[in-house]
PDB file of C-alpha atoms in Angstrom:
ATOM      1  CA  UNK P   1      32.835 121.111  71.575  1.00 91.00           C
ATOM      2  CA  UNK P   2      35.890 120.308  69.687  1.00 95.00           C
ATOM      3  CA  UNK P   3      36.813 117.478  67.617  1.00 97.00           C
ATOM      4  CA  UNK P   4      40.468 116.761  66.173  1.00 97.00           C
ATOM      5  CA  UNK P   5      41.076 114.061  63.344  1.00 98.00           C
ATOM      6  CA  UNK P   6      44.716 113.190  63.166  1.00 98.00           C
ATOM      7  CA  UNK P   7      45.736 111.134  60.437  1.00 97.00           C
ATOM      8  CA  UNK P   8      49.517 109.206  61.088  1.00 95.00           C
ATOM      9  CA  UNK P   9      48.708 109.002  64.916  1.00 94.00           C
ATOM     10  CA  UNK P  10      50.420 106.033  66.134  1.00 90.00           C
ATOM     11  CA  UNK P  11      53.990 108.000  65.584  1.00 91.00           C
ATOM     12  CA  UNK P  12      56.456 111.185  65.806  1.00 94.00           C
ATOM     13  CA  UNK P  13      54.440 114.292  65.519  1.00 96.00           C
ATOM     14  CA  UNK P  14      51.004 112.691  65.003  1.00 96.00           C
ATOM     15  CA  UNK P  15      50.827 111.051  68.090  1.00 95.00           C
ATOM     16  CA  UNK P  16      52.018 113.732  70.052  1.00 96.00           C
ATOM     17  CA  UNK P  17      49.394 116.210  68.628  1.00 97.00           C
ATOM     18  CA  UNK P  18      46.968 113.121  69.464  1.00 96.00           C
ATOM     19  CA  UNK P  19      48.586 113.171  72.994  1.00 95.00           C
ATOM     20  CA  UNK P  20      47.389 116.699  73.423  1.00 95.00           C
ATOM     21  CA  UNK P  21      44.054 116.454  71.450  1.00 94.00           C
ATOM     22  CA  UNK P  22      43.636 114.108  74.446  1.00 94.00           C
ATOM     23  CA  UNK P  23      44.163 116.520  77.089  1.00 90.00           C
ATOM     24  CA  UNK P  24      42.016 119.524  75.511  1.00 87.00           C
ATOM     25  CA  UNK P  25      39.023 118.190  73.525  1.00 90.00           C
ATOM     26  CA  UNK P  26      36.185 116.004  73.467  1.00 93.00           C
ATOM     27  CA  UNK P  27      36.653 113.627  70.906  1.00 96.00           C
ATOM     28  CA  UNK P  28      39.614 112.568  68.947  1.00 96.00           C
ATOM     29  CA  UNK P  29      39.496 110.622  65.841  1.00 97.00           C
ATOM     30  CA  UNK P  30      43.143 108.597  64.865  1.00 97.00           C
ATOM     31  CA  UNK P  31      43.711 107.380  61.752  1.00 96.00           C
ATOM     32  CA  UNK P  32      46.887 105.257  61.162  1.00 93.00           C
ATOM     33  CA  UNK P  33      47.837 101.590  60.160  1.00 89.00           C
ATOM     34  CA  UNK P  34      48.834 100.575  63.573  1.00 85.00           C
ATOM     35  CA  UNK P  35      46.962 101.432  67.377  1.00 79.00           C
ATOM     36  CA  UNK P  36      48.422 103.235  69.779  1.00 79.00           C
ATOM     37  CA  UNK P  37      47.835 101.227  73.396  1.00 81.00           C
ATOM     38  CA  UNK P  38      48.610 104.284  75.089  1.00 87.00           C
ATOM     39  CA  UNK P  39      45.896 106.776  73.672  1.00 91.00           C
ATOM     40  CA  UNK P  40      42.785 104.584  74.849  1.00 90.00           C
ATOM     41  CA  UNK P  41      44.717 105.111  78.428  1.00 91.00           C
ATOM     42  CA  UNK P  42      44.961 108.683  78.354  1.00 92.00           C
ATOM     43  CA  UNK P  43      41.380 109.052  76.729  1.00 93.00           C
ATOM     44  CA  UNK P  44      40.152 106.778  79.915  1.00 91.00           C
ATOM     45  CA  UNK P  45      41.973 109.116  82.469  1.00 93.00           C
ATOM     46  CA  UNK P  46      40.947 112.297  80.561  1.00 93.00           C
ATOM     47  CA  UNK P  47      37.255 111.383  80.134  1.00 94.00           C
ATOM     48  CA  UNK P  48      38.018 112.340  76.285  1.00 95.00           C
ATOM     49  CA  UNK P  49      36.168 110.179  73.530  1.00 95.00           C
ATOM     50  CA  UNK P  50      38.390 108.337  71.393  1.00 95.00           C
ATOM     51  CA  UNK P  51      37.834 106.597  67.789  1.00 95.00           C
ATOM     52  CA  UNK P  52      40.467 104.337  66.213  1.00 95.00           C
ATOM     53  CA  UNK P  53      40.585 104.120  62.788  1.00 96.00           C
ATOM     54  CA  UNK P  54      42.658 101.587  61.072  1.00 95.00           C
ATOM     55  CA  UNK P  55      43.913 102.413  57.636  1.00 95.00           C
ATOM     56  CA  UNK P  56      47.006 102.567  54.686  1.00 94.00           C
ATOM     57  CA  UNK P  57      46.378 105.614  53.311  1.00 95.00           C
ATOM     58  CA  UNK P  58      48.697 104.800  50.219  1.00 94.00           C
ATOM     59  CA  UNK P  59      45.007 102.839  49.845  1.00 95.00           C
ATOM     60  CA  UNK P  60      44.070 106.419  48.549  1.00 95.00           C
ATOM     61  CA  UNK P  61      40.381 104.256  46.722  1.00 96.00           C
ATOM     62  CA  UNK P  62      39.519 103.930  50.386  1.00 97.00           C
ATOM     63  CA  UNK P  63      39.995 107.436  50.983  1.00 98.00           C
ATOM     64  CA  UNK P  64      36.353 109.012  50.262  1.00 97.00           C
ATOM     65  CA  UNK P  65      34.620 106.865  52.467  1.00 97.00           C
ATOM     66  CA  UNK P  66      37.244 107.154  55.199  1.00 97.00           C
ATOM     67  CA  UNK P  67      36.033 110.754  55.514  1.00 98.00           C
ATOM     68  CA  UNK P  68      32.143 109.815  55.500  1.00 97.00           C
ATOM     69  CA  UNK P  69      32.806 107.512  57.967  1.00 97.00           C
ATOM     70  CA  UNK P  70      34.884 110.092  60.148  1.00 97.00           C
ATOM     71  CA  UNK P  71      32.140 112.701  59.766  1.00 97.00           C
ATOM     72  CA  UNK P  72      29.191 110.489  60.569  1.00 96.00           C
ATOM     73  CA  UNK P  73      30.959 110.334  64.199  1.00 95.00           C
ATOM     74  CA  UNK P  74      31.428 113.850  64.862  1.00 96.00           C
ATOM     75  CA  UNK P  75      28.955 115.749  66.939  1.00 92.00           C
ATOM     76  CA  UNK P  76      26.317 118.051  65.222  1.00 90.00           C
ATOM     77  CA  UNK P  77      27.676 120.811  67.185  1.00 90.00           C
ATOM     78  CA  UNK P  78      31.816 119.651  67.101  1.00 94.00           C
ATOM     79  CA  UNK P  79      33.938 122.485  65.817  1.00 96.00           C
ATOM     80  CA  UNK P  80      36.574 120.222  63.549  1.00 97.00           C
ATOM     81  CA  UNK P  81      40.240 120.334  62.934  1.00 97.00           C
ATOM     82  CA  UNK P  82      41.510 118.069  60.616  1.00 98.00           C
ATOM     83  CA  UNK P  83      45.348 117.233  60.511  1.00 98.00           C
ATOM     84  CA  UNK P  84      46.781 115.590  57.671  1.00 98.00           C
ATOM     85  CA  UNK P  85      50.238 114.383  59.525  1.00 97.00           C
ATOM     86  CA  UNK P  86      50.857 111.000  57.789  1.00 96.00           C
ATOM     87  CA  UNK P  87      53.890 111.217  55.516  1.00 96.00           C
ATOM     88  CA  UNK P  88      57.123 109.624  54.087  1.00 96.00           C
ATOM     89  CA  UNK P  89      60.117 110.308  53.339  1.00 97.00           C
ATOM     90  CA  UNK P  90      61.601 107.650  51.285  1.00 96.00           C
ATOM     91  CA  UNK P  91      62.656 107.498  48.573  1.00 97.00           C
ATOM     92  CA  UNK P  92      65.790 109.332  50.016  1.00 97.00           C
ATOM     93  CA  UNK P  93      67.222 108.557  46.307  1.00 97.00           C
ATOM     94  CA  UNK P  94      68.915 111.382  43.758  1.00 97.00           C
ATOM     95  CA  UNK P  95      66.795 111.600  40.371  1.00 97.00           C
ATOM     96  CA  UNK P  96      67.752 107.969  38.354  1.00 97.00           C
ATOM     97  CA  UNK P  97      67.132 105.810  40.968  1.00 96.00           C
ATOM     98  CA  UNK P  98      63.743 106.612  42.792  1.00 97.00           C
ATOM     99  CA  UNK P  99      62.039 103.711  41.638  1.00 95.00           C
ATOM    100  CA  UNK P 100      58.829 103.483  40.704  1.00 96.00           C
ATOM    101  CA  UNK P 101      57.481 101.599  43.592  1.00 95.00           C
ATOM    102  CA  UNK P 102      58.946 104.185  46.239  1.00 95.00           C
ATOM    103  CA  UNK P 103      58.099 107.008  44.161  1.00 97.00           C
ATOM    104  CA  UNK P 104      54.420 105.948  43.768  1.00 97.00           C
ATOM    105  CA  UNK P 105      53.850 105.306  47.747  1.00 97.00           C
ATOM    106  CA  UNK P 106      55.679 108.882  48.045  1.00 97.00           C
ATOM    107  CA  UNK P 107      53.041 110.650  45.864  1.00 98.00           C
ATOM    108  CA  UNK P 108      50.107 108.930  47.528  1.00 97.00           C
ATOM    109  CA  UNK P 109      50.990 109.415  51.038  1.00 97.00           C
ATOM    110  CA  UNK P 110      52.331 112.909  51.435  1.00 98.00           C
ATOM    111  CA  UNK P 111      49.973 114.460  47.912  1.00 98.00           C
ATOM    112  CA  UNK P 112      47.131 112.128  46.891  1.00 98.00           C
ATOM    113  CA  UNK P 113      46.000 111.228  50.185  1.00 98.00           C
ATOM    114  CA  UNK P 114      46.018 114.903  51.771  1.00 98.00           C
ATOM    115  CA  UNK P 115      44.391 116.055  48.469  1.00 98.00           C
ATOM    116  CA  UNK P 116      41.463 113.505  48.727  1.00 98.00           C
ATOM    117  CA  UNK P 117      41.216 114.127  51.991  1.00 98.00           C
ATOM    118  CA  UNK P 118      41.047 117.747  52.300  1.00 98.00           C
ATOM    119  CA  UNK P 119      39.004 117.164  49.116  1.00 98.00           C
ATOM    120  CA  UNK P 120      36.142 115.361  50.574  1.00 98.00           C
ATOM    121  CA  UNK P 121      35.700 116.829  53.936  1.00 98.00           C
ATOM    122  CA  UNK P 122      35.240 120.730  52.006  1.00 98.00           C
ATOM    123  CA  UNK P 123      32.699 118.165  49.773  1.00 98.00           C
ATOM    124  CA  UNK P 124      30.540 116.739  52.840  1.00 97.00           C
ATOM    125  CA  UNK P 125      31.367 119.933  54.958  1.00 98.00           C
ATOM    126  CA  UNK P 126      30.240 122.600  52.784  1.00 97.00           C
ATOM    127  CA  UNK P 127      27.111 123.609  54.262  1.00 97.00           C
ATOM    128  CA  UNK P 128      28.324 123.067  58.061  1.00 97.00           C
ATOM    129  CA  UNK P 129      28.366 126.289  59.798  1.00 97.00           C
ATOM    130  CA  UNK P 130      30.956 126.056  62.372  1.00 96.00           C
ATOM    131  CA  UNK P 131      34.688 125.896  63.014  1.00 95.00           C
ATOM    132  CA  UNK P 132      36.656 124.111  60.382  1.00 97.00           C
ATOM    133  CA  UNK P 133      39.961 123.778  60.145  1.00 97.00           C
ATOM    134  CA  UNK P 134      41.633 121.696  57.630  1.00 98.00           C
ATOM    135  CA  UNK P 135      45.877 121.646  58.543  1.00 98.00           C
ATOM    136  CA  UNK P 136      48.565 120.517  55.803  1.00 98.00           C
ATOM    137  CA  UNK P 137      51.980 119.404  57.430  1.00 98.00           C
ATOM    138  CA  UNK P 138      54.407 121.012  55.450  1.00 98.00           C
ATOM    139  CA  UNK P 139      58.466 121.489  55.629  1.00 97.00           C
ATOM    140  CA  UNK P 140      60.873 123.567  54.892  1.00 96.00           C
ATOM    141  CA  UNK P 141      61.410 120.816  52.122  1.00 96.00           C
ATOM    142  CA  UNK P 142      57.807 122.493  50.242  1.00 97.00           C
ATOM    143  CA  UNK P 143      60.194 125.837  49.677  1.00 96.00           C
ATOM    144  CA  UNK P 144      63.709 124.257  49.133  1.00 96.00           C
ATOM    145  CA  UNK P 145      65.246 121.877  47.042  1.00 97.00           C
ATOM    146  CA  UNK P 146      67.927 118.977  49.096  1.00 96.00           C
ATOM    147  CA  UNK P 147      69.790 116.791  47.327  1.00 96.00           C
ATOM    148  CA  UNK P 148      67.807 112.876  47.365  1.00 97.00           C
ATOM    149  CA  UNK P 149      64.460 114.390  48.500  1.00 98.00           C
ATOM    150  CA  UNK P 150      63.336 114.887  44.582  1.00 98.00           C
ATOM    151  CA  UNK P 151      60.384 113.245  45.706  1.00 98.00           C
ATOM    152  CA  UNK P 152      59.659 114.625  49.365  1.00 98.00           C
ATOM    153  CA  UNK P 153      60.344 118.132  48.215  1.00 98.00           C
ATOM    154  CA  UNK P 154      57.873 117.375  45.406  1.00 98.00           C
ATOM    155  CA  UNK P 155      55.105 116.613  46.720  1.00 98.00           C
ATOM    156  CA  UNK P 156      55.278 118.880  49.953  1.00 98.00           C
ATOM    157  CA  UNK P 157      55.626 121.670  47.574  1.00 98.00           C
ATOM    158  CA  UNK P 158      52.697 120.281  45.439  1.00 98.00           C
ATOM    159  CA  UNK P 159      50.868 119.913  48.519  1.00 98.00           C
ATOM    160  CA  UNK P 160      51.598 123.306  49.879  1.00 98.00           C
ATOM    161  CA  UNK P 161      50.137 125.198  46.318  1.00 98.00           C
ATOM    162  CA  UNK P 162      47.096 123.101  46.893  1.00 98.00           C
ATOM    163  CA  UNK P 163      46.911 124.645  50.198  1.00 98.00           C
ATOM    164  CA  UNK P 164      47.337 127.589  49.091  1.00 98.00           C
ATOM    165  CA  UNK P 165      44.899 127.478  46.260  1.00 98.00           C
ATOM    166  CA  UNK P 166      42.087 125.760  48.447  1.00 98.00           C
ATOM    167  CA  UNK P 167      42.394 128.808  50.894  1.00 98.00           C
ATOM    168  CA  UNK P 168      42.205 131.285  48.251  1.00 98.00           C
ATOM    169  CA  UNK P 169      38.831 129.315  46.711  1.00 98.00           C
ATOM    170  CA  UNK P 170      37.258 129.035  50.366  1.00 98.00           C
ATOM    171  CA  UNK P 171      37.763 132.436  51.095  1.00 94.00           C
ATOM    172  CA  UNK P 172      34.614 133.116  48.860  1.00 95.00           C
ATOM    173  CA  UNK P 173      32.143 130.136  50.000  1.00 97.00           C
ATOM    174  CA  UNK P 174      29.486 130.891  52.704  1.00 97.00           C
ATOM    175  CA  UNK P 175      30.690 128.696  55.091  1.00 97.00           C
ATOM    176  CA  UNK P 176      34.442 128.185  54.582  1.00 97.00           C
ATOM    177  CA  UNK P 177      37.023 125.715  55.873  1.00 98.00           C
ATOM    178  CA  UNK P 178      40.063 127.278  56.688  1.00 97.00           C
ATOM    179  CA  UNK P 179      43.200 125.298  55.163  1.00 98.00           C
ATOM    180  CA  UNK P 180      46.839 126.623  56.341  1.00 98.00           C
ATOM    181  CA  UNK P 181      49.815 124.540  56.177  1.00 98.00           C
ATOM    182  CA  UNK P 182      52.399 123.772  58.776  1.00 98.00           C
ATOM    183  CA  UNK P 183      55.832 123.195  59.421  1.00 98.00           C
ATOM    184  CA  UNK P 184      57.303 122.095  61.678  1.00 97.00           C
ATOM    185  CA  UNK P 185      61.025 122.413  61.385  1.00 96.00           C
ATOM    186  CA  UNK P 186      63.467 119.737  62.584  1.00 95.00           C
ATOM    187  CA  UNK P 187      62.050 117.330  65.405  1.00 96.00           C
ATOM    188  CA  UNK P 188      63.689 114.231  67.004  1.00 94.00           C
ATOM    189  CA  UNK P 189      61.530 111.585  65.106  1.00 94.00           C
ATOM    190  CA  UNK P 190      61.799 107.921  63.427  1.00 91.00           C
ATOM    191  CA  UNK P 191      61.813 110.076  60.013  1.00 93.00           C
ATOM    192  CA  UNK P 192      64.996 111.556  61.811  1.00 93.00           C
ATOM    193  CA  UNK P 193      66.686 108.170  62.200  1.00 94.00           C
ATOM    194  CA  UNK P 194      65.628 107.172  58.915  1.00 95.00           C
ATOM    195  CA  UNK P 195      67.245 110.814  57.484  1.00 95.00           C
ATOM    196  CA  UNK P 196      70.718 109.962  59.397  1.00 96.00           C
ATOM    197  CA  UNK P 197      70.886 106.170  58.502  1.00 94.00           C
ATOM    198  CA  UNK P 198      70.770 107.581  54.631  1.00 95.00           C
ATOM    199  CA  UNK P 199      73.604 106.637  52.405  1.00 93.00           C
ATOM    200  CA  UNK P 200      75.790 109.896  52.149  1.00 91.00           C
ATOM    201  CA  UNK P 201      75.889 109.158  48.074  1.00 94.00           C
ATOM    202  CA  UNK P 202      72.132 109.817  48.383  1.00 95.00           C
ATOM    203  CA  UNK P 203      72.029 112.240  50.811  1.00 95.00           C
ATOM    204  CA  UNK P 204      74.574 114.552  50.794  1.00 93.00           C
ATOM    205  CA  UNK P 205      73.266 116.641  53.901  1.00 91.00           C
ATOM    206  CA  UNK P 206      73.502 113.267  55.834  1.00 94.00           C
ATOM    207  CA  UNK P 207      75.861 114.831  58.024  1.00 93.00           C
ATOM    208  CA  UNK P 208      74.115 117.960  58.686  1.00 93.00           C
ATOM    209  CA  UNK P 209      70.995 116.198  60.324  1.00 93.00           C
ATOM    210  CA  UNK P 210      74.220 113.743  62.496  1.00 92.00           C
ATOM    211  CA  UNK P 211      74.814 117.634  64.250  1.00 94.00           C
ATOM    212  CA  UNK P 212      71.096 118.144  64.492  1.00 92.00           C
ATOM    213  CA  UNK P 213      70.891 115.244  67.175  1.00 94.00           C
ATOM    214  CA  UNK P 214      74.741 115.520  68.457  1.00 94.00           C
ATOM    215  CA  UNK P 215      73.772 119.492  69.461  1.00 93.00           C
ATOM    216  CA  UNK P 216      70.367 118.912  70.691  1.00 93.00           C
ATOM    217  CA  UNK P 217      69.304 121.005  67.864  1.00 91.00           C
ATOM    218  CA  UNK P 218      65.713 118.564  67.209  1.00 95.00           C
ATOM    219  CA  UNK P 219      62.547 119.969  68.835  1.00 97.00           C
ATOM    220  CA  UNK P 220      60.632 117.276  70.740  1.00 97.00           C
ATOM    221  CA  UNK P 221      57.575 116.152  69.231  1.00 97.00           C
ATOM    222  CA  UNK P 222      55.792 117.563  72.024  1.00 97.00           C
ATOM    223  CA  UNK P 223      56.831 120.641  71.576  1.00 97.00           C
ATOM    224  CA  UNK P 224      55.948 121.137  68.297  1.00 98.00           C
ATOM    225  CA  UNK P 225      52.650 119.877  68.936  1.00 97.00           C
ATOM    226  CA  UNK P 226      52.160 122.060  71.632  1.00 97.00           C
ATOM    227  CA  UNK P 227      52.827 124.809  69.045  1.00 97.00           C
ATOM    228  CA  UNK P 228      50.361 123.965  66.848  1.00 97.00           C
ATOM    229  CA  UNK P 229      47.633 123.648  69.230  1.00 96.00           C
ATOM    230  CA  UNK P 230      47.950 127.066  70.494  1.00 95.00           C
ATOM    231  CA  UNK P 231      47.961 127.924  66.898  1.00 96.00           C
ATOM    232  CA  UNK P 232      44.807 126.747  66.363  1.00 95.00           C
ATOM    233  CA  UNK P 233      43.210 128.272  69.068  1.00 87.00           C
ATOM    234  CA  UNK P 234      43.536 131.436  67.278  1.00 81.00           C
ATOM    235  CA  UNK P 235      40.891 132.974  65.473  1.00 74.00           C
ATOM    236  CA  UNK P 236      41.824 134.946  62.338  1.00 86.00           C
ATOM    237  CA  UNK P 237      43.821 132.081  61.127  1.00 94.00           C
ATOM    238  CA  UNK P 238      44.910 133.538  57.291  1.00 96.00           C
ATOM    239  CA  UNK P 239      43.256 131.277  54.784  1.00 97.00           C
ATOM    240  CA  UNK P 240      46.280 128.665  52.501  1.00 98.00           C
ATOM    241  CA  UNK P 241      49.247 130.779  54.367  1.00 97.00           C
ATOM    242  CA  UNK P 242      52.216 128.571  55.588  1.00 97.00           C
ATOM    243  CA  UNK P 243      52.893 128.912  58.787  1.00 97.00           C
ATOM    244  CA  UNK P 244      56.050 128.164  59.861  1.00 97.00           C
ATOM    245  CA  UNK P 245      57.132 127.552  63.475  1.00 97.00           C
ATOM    246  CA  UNK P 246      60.590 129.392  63.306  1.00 95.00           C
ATOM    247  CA  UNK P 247      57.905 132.704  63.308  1.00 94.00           C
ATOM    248  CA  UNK P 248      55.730 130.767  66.175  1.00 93.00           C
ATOM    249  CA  UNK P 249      58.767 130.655  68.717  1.00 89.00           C
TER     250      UNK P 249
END
């Protein structure tokens, strides 16, 4: 049996990894702040089970019991992948005007939430002998700096060393969880639109992402997800190693 946990579901990437969680496994657990009418449809038509989960994660105090309450619903048996998806990527902002406000949500969405997460289910998962895979979604962003994403390219980078430190530590446990991250490159999502509506004084690759969507250069959602599922299905996944899908292609 298989179980997928998909945290920022309702959108972009999430819900199309959701989409096909839907199609190939037994039970898929959504977390995001807002349903998605369509997944109870396809879970109906697929005989899949489906759990909704309604949360903020920049509520990152809620975050511990999230995951107890997400593993008191998977099967004794369940192999589990868990995808931490959700992210932002405001503030799009040079260094001097972040903003606290923006800057705090940043660091609890795409880090601190990820972190706690990834945190607790090793915690309550430790002595579970079976499948576990714990995925990160990265970016290119983690590895290179762009002018206004101080704080996206912060925290995926200080999200990817956790990665690649909580790989290295499971390595050596009895029953490990294997933790990779994931990129996904450039995809045609509302974090796209939100890229090209920046202000070019902010962002001065604006432009650059405008020919992305002019050429047809952005990878569908479904795609990508597609991608990582197949990904997954291998078996000597390399514990914290960033996987990028330029190599997957």
């Amino acid at each position: 049996m298989k179980t997928f946990i998909i945290t920022g579901a309702s959108k972009g990437l999430g819900a199309a990894i959701a989409k096909g969680c839907l199609q190939t496994s037994d039970h898929c657990i959504l977390v995001s702040r807002t349903a998605h009418p369509e997944m109870q449809r396809m879970a109906d038509r697929s005989g899949t089970k489906l759990t909704f989960i309604s949360l903020d994660l920049n509520e990152t105090e809620k975050l511990p019991s999230l995951v107890n309450e997400i593993l008191t619903a998977v099967d004794d048996t369940s192999d589990i992948y868990f995808i931490n998806n959700a992210g932002v990527i405001e503030p799009i902002k040079p260094v001097g005007n972040l903003g606290i406000v923006n800057l705090e949500t940043s660091m609890r969405v795409n880090f601190m939430a990820p972190i706690v997460l990834a945190d607790e289910f090793v915690k309550q998962t430790k002595d579970w002998n079976r499948k576990k895979v714990l995925v990160n979604i990265s970016s290119g962003a983690a590895k290179n700096p762009y002018h206004g994403w101080a704080a996206y390219c912060s925290t995926k980078a200080g999200l990817e060393m956790f990665t690649r430190v909580a790989g290295l530590e499971q390595d050596k446990t009895s029953f490990p969880t294997s933790l990779i991250s994931f990129s996904p490159g450039v995809m045609d999502t509302e974090m796209q639109g939100t890229i090209r509506s920046a202000d070019e004084r902010d962002f001065a690759d604006r432009d650059k992402f405008h020919e992305y969507k002019e050429k047809g250069i952005l990878r569908s959602p479904e795609f990508v997800a597609d991608k990582l599922l197949q990904l997954l299905e291998a078996e000597d996944l390399e514990n914290g190693k960033f996987y990028d899908i330029k190599n997957l292609l």
